[in-house]
PDB file of C-alpha atoms in Angstrom:
ATOM      1  CA  GLY B   1     -71.036  75.596 -39.445  1.00  0.00           C
ATOM      2  CA  LEU B   2     -67.505  73.925 -39.600  1.00  0.00           C
ATOM      3  CA  ARG B   3     -64.973  74.572 -42.770  1.00  0.00           C
ATOM      4  CA  PRO B   4     -64.149  70.899 -44.082  1.00  0.00           C
ATOM      5  CA  ALA B   5     -60.795  69.689 -44.421  1.00  0.00           C
ATOM      6  CA  PHE B   6     -59.334  70.078 -48.026  1.00  0.00           C
ATOM      7  CA  ILE B   7     -57.470  66.885 -48.226  1.00  0.00           C
ATOM      8  CA  GLU B   8     -59.056  64.043 -45.513  1.00  0.00           C
ATOM      9  CA  THR B   9     -58.404  60.243 -45.152  1.00  0.00           C
ATOM     10  CA  VAL B  10     -60.737  58.388 -42.727  1.00  0.00           C
ATOM     11  CA  ASN B  11     -59.622  54.796 -41.522  1.00  0.00           C
ATOM     12  CA  CYS B  12     -57.031  53.988 -44.500  1.00  0.00           C
ATOM     13  CA  THR B  13     -54.250  52.130 -43.991  1.00  0.00           C
ATOM     14  CA  ASN B  14     -50.854  52.437 -46.643  1.00  0.00           C
ATOM     15  CA  VAL B  15     -51.204  56.304 -47.377  1.00  0.00           C
ATOM     16  CA  LEU B  16     -48.864  58.025 -49.254  1.00  0.00           C
ATOM     17  CA  MET B  17     -48.928  61.913 -50.112  1.00  0.00           C
ATOM     18  CA  ASP B  18     -45.641  62.797 -52.434  1.00  0.00           C
ATOM     19  CA  GLY B  19     -44.524  66.045 -53.838  1.00  0.00           C
ATOM     20  CA  PHE B  20     -47.604  68.863 -54.413  1.00  0.00           C
ATOM     21  CA  THR B  21     -48.007  71.875 -52.966  1.00  0.00           C
ATOM     22  CA  ILE B  22     -51.140  73.560 -52.044  1.00  0.00           C
ATOM     23  CA  THR B  23     -51.770  77.372 -51.932  1.00  0.00           C
ATOM     24  CA  SER B  24     -55.217  77.452 -50.032  1.00  0.00           C
ATOM     25  CA  GLY B  25     -57.682  75.342 -48.130  1.00  0.00           C
ATOM     26  CA  PRO B  26     -60.625  75.943 -46.557  1.00  0.00           C
ATOM     27  CA  SER B  27     -59.768  74.531 -43.090  1.00  0.00           C
ATOM     28  CA  TRP B  28     -57.104  72.187 -42.000  1.00  0.00           C
ATOM     29  CA  THR B  29     -55.336  71.654 -44.979  1.00  0.00           C
ATOM     30  CA  ILE B  30     -54.238  67.257 -44.657  1.00  0.00           C
ATOM     31  CA  HIS B  31     -56.538  65.525 -42.130  1.00  0.00           C
ATOM     32  CA  PRO B  32     -55.494  62.000 -41.810  1.00  0.00           C
ATOM     33  CA  LEU B  33     -58.057  60.517 -39.454  1.00  0.00           C
ATOM     34  CA  TYR B  34     -58.314  56.969 -37.683  1.00  0.00           C
ATOM     35  CA  CYS B  35     -55.548  55.399 -40.224  1.00  0.00           C
ATOM     36  CA  ASP B  36     -52.465  53.318 -40.298  1.00  0.00           C
ATOM     37  CA  ASN B  37     -49.300  54.073 -42.156  1.00  0.00           C
ATOM     38  CA  VAL B  38     -48.646  57.341 -43.281  1.00  0.00           C
ATOM     39  CA  ILE B  39     -46.214  58.987 -45.490  1.00  0.00           C
ATOM     40  CA  ILE B  40     -46.853  62.379 -46.076  1.00  0.00           C
ATOM     41  CA  ARG B  41     -43.449  63.875 -47.999  1.00  0.00           C
ATOM     42  CA  ASN B  42     -42.073  66.270 -50.024  1.00  0.00           C
ATOM     43  CA  VAL B  43     -45.154  68.595 -49.928  1.00  0.00           C
ATOM     44  CA  ALA B  44     -45.405  72.529 -49.586  1.00  0.00           C
ATOM     45  CA  GLU B  45     -48.193  74.190 -48.156  1.00  0.00           C
ATOM     46  CA  HIS B  46     -48.830  78.244 -48.116  1.00  0.00           C
ATOM     47  CA  THR B  47     -52.102  78.336 -46.950  1.00  0.00           C
ATOM     48  CA  PHE B  48     -53.382  81.372 -44.854  1.00  0.00           C
ATOM     49  CA  GLY B  49     -57.371  81.663 -43.200  1.00  0.00           C
ATOM     50  CA  ILE B  50     -58.564  81.049 -40.071  1.00  0.00           C
ATOM     51  CA  ASN B  51     -58.016  77.556 -38.881  1.00  0.00           C
ATOM     52  CA  ASN B  52     -55.643  76.504 -41.257  1.00  0.00           C
ATOM     53  CA  ASP B  53     -53.521  73.782 -39.780  1.00  0.00           C
ATOM     54  CA  GLY B  54     -51.236  72.565 -42.141  1.00  0.00           C
ATOM     55  CA  ILE B  55     -51.021  69.046 -41.322  1.00  0.00           C
ATOM     56  CA  ASP B  56     -53.209  67.607 -38.498  1.00  0.00           C
ATOM     57  CA  VAL B  57     -52.674  63.619 -37.670  1.00  0.00           C
ATOM     58  CA  ASP B  58     -55.595  62.555 -35.984  1.00  0.00           C
ATOM     59  CA  SER B  59     -56.060  59.640 -33.742  1.00  0.00           C
ATOM     60  CA  SER B  60     -53.864  57.459 -36.678  1.00  0.00           C
ATOM     61  CA  ARG B  61     -50.659  55.605 -35.665  1.00  0.00           C
ATOM     62  CA  ASN B  62     -47.442  55.423 -38.016  1.00  0.00           C
ATOM     63  CA  VAL B  63     -46.939  58.150 -39.639  1.00  0.00           C
ATOM     64  CA  LEU B  64     -44.158  59.709 -40.960  1.00  0.00           C
ATOM     65  CA  ILE B  65     -43.930  63.765 -41.964  1.00  0.00           C
ATOM     66  CA  GLU B  66     -40.748  63.855 -44.328  1.00  0.00           C
ATOM     67  CA  HIS B  67     -38.698  67.082 -46.053  1.00  0.00           C
ATOM     68  CA  CYS B  68     -41.981  69.450 -46.041  1.00  0.00           C
ATOM     69  CA  VAL B  69     -42.309  73.149 -46.371  1.00  0.00           C
ATOM     70  CA  PHE B  70     -45.178  74.935 -44.290  1.00  0.00           C
ATOM     71  CA  GLU B  71     -45.627  78.775 -44.120  1.00  0.00           C
ATOM     72  CA  THR B  72     -49.750  78.462 -42.331  1.00  0.00           C
ATOM     73  CA  SER B  73     -51.668  80.290 -40.855  1.00  0.00           C
ATOM     74  CA  ASP B  74     -52.361  78.700 -37.569  1.00  0.00           C
ATOM     75  CA  ASP B  75     -50.237  75.351 -36.280  1.00  0.00           C
ATOM     76  CA  ALA B  76     -48.083  73.398 -39.315  1.00  0.00           C
ATOM     77  CA  ILE B  77     -48.987  70.363 -37.885  1.00  0.00           C
ATOM     78  CA  ALA B  78     -51.143  68.874 -34.836  1.00  0.00           C
ATOM     79  CA  ILE B  79     -51.311  66.008 -32.986  1.00  0.00           C
ATOM     80  CA  LYS B  80     -54.891  65.095 -32.254  1.00  0.00           C
ATOM     81  CA  SER B  81     -56.732  62.384 -31.273  1.00  0.00           C
ATOM     82  CA  GLY B  82     -60.569  63.013 -30.857  1.00  0.00           C
ATOM     83  CA  MET B  83     -62.015  65.934 -28.377  1.00  0.00           C
ATOM     84  CA  ASN B  84     -63.967  65.165 -25.195  1.00  0.00           C
ATOM     85  CA  GLU B  85     -67.147  62.482 -25.329  1.00  0.00           C
ATOM     86  CA  ASP B  86     -66.438  61.227 -28.698  1.00  0.00           C
ATOM     87  CA  GLY B  87     -62.381  61.320 -28.091  1.00  0.00           C
ATOM     88  CA  TRP B  88     -63.388  59.109 -24.874  1.00  0.00           C
ATOM     89  CA  ARG B  89     -65.373  57.091 -26.620  1.00  0.00           C
ATOM     90  CA  VAL B  90     -63.467  55.930 -29.974  1.00  0.00           C
ATOM     91  CA  GLY B  91     -60.406  55.908 -27.726  1.00  0.00           C
ATOM     92  CA  ARG B  92     -57.377  55.656 -30.358  1.00  0.00           C
ATOM     93  CA  PRO B  93     -54.566  57.445 -29.852  1.00  0.00           C
ATOM     94  CA  SER B  94     -52.221  59.117 -32.160  1.00  0.00           C
ATOM     95  CA  GLU B  95     -48.956  56.976 -31.878  1.00  0.00           C
ATOM     96  CA  ASN B  96     -45.755  56.455 -33.302  1.00  0.00           C
ATOM     97  CA  ILE B  97     -45.064  59.372 -35.104  1.00  0.00           C
ATOM     98  CA  VAL B  98     -41.786  60.721 -36.523  1.00  0.00           C
ATOM     99  CA  ILE B  99     -41.392  64.338 -38.334  1.00  0.00           C
ATOM    100  CA  ARG B 100     -38.347  64.734 -39.890  1.00  0.00           C
ATOM    101  CA  HIS B 101     -36.118  67.533 -42.431  1.00  0.00           C
ATOM    102  CA  CYS B 102     -39.057  70.491 -42.315  1.00  0.00           C
ATOM    103  CA  GLN B 103     -38.820  73.629 -42.816  1.00  0.00           C
ATOM    104  CA  PHE B 104     -41.600  75.568 -40.633  1.00  0.00           C
ATOM    105  CA  GLY B 105     -42.324  79.718 -41.453  1.00  0.00           C
ATOM    106  CA  ALA B 106     -40.207  79.676 -44.531  1.00  0.00           C
ATOM    107  CA  GLY B 107     -40.699  83.111 -45.809  1.00  0.00           C
ATOM    108  CA  LYS B 108     -44.092  84.253 -44.213  1.00  0.00           C
ATOM    109  CA  ARG B 109     -44.656  84.189 -40.548  1.00  0.00           C
ATOM    110  CA  THR B 110     -46.380  81.251 -39.248  1.00  0.00           C
ATOM    111  CA  ASP B 111     -49.004  80.760 -36.082  1.00  0.00           C
ATOM    112  CA  GLY B 112     -47.310  77.997 -34.568  1.00  0.00           C
ATOM    113  CA  THR B 113     -45.208  75.104 -35.755  1.00  0.00           C
ATOM    114  CA  VAL B 114     -45.647  71.538 -34.510  1.00  0.00           C
ATOM    115  CA  ALA B 115     -48.866  71.244 -31.182  1.00  0.00           C
ATOM    116  CA  ILE B 116     -49.772  67.990 -29.542  1.00  0.00           C
ATOM    117  CA  GLY B 117     -53.818  69.038 -28.948  1.00  0.00           C
ATOM    118  CA  SER B 118     -55.771  70.528 -28.058  1.00  0.00           C
ATOM    119  CA  ASP B 119     -58.241  67.893 -29.319  1.00  0.00           C
ATOM    120  CA  MET B 120     -56.211  65.095 -27.207  1.00  0.00           C
ATOM    121  CA  SER B 121     -58.989  62.890 -25.231  1.00  0.00           C
ATOM    122  CA  GLY B 122     -57.668  59.808 -26.899  1.00  0.00           C
ATOM    123  CA  GLY B 123     -53.982  60.278 -26.081  1.00  0.00           C
ATOM    124  CA  VAL B 124     -51.097  60.907 -27.966  1.00  0.00           C
ATOM    125  CA  ARG B 125     -47.188  58.684 -27.532  1.00  0.00           C
ATOM    126  CA  ASN B 126     -44.287  57.667 -29.231  1.00  0.00           C
ATOM    127  CA  VAL B 127     -43.310  61.255 -31.506  1.00  0.00           C
ATOM    128  CA  TYR B 128     -40.146  62.125 -32.481  1.00  0.00           C
ATOM    129  CA  ILE B 129     -39.360  65.325 -34.097  1.00  0.00           C
ATOM    130  CA  HIS B 130     -35.986  65.991 -35.625  1.00  0.00           C
ATOM    131  CA  HIS B 131     -33.597  67.996 -37.937  1.00  0.00           C
ATOM    132  CA  CYS B 132     -36.477  70.341 -38.092  1.00  0.00           C
ATOM    133  CA  ASP B 133     -35.796  73.699 -38.809  1.00  0.00           C
ATOM    134  CA  PHE B 134     -38.248  77.337 -37.445  1.00  0.00           C
ATOM    135  CA  ASP B 135     -38.004  80.282 -38.702  1.00  0.00           C
ATOM    136  CA  LEU B 136     -40.397  83.327 -38.456  1.00  0.00           C
ATOM    137  CA  THR B 137     -42.695  81.942 -36.371  1.00  0.00           C
ATOM    138  CA  ASP B 138     -45.050  82.759 -33.609  1.00  0.00           C
ATOM    139  CA  ARG B 139     -43.696  79.668 -31.395  1.00  0.00           C
ATOM    140  CA  GLY B 140     -42.172  76.589 -30.943  1.00  0.00           C
ATOM    141  CA  PHE B 141     -43.458  73.356 -29.933  1.00  0.00           C
ATOM    142  CA  ARG B 142     -46.662  73.813 -28.093  1.00  0.00           C
ATOM    143  CA  ILE B 143     -48.878  71.082 -25.831  1.00  0.00           C
ATOM    144  CA  LYS B 144     -52.065  72.209 -25.235  1.00  0.00           C
ATOM    145  CA  SER B 145     -55.598  70.924 -23.880  1.00  0.00           C
ATOM    146  CA  MET B 146     -58.574  71.871 -21.883  1.00  0.00           C
ATOM    147  CA  ALA B 147     -59.350  71.621 -18.612  1.00  0.00           C
ATOM    148  CA  GLY B 148     -61.404  68.160 -18.265  1.00  0.00           C
ATOM    149  CA  ARG B 149     -60.654  67.200 -21.695  1.00  0.00           C
ATOM    150  CA  GLY B 150     -58.174  64.110 -20.665  1.00  0.00           C
ATOM    151  CA  GLY B 151     -55.700  62.633 -22.714  1.00  0.00           C
ATOM    152  CA  VAL B 152     -52.090  61.551 -22.168  1.00  0.00           C
ATOM    153  CA  VAL B 153     -49.196  62.676 -23.742  1.00  0.00           C
ATOM    154  CA  GLU B 154     -46.011  60.239 -23.249  1.00  0.00           C
ATOM    155  CA  ASN B 155     -42.434  59.428 -24.706  1.00  0.00           C
ATOM    156  CA  VAL B 156     -42.047  63.057 -27.310  1.00  0.00           C
ATOM    157  CA  TRP B 157     -38.465  63.298 -27.954  1.00  0.00           C
ATOM    158  CA  VAL B 158     -37.168  66.521 -29.768  1.00  0.00           C
ATOM    159  CA  GLU B 159     -33.494  67.036 -31.124  1.00  0.00           C
ATOM    160  CA  ASP B 160     -31.614  69.083 -33.744  1.00  0.00           C
ATOM    161  CA  ILE B 161     -34.371  71.424 -34.197  1.00  0.00           C
ATOM    162  CA  LYS B 162     -32.398  75.087 -34.916  1.00  0.00           C
ATOM    163  CA  MET B 163     -34.940  77.649 -34.069  1.00  0.00           C
ATOM    164  CA  GLY B 164     -34.311  81.574 -35.244  1.00  0.00           C
ATOM    165  CA  ARG B 165     -36.640  84.492 -35.599  1.00  0.00           C
ATOM    166  CA  ILE B 166     -39.497  83.364 -33.257  1.00  0.00           C
ATOM    167  CA  THR B 167     -40.979  86.264 -31.700  1.00  0.00           C
ATOM    168  CA  GLY B 168     -42.673  83.704 -28.447  1.00  0.00           C
ATOM    169  CA  GLU B 169     -42.291  80.743 -26.867  1.00  0.00           C
ATOM    170  CA  PRO B 170     -40.005  78.422 -28.172  1.00  0.00           C
ATOM    171  CA  ILE B 171     -41.690  75.937 -26.049  1.00  0.00           C
ATOM    172  CA  LEU B 172     -45.662  76.176 -24.274  1.00  0.00           C
ATOM    173  CA  LEU B 173     -47.669  74.055 -22.040  1.00  0.00           C
ATOM    174  CA  ASN B 174     -50.663  75.002 -22.187  1.00  0.00           C
ATOM    175  CA  MET B 175     -53.467  73.447 -20.594  1.00  0.00           C
ATOM    176  CA  PHE B 176     -56.140  76.016 -20.558  1.00  0.00           C
TER     177      PHE B 176
END
């Protein structure tokens, strides 16, 4: 079976997570699902296990992630919007997301940094990522899906990013 998320907010409005550290979790560490107006700031995550994503924004809108530190064994931040039939049925995109002033791979190798997908059947739009440091990561930005999954990705802006010691691709588009 699937392991649970460590912190999961479902159908919430005006969520603030501020100033704490997580050093382990069963799977996705922080998972806002169907939420509106979410702020995650000053959070440090040091999670190394199977599917230990840092933050999985899922079918949520108006999300700000800032001043966070990530050392994860999977995606540090993943932006999702449902998978296959369930994602099409619900039809809620993840939208209006800002990621700024974050550190990825701060001292230990991190698999990914910011990923859009692979669960993105509801679509992703209006993402702005700026003033972040990527160091000791396997890759930088990744947009990923699967054949037949559907979903649109639009209006993604990335600027003022510092990348160092990345072993793979700085930008990867994968539709497998």
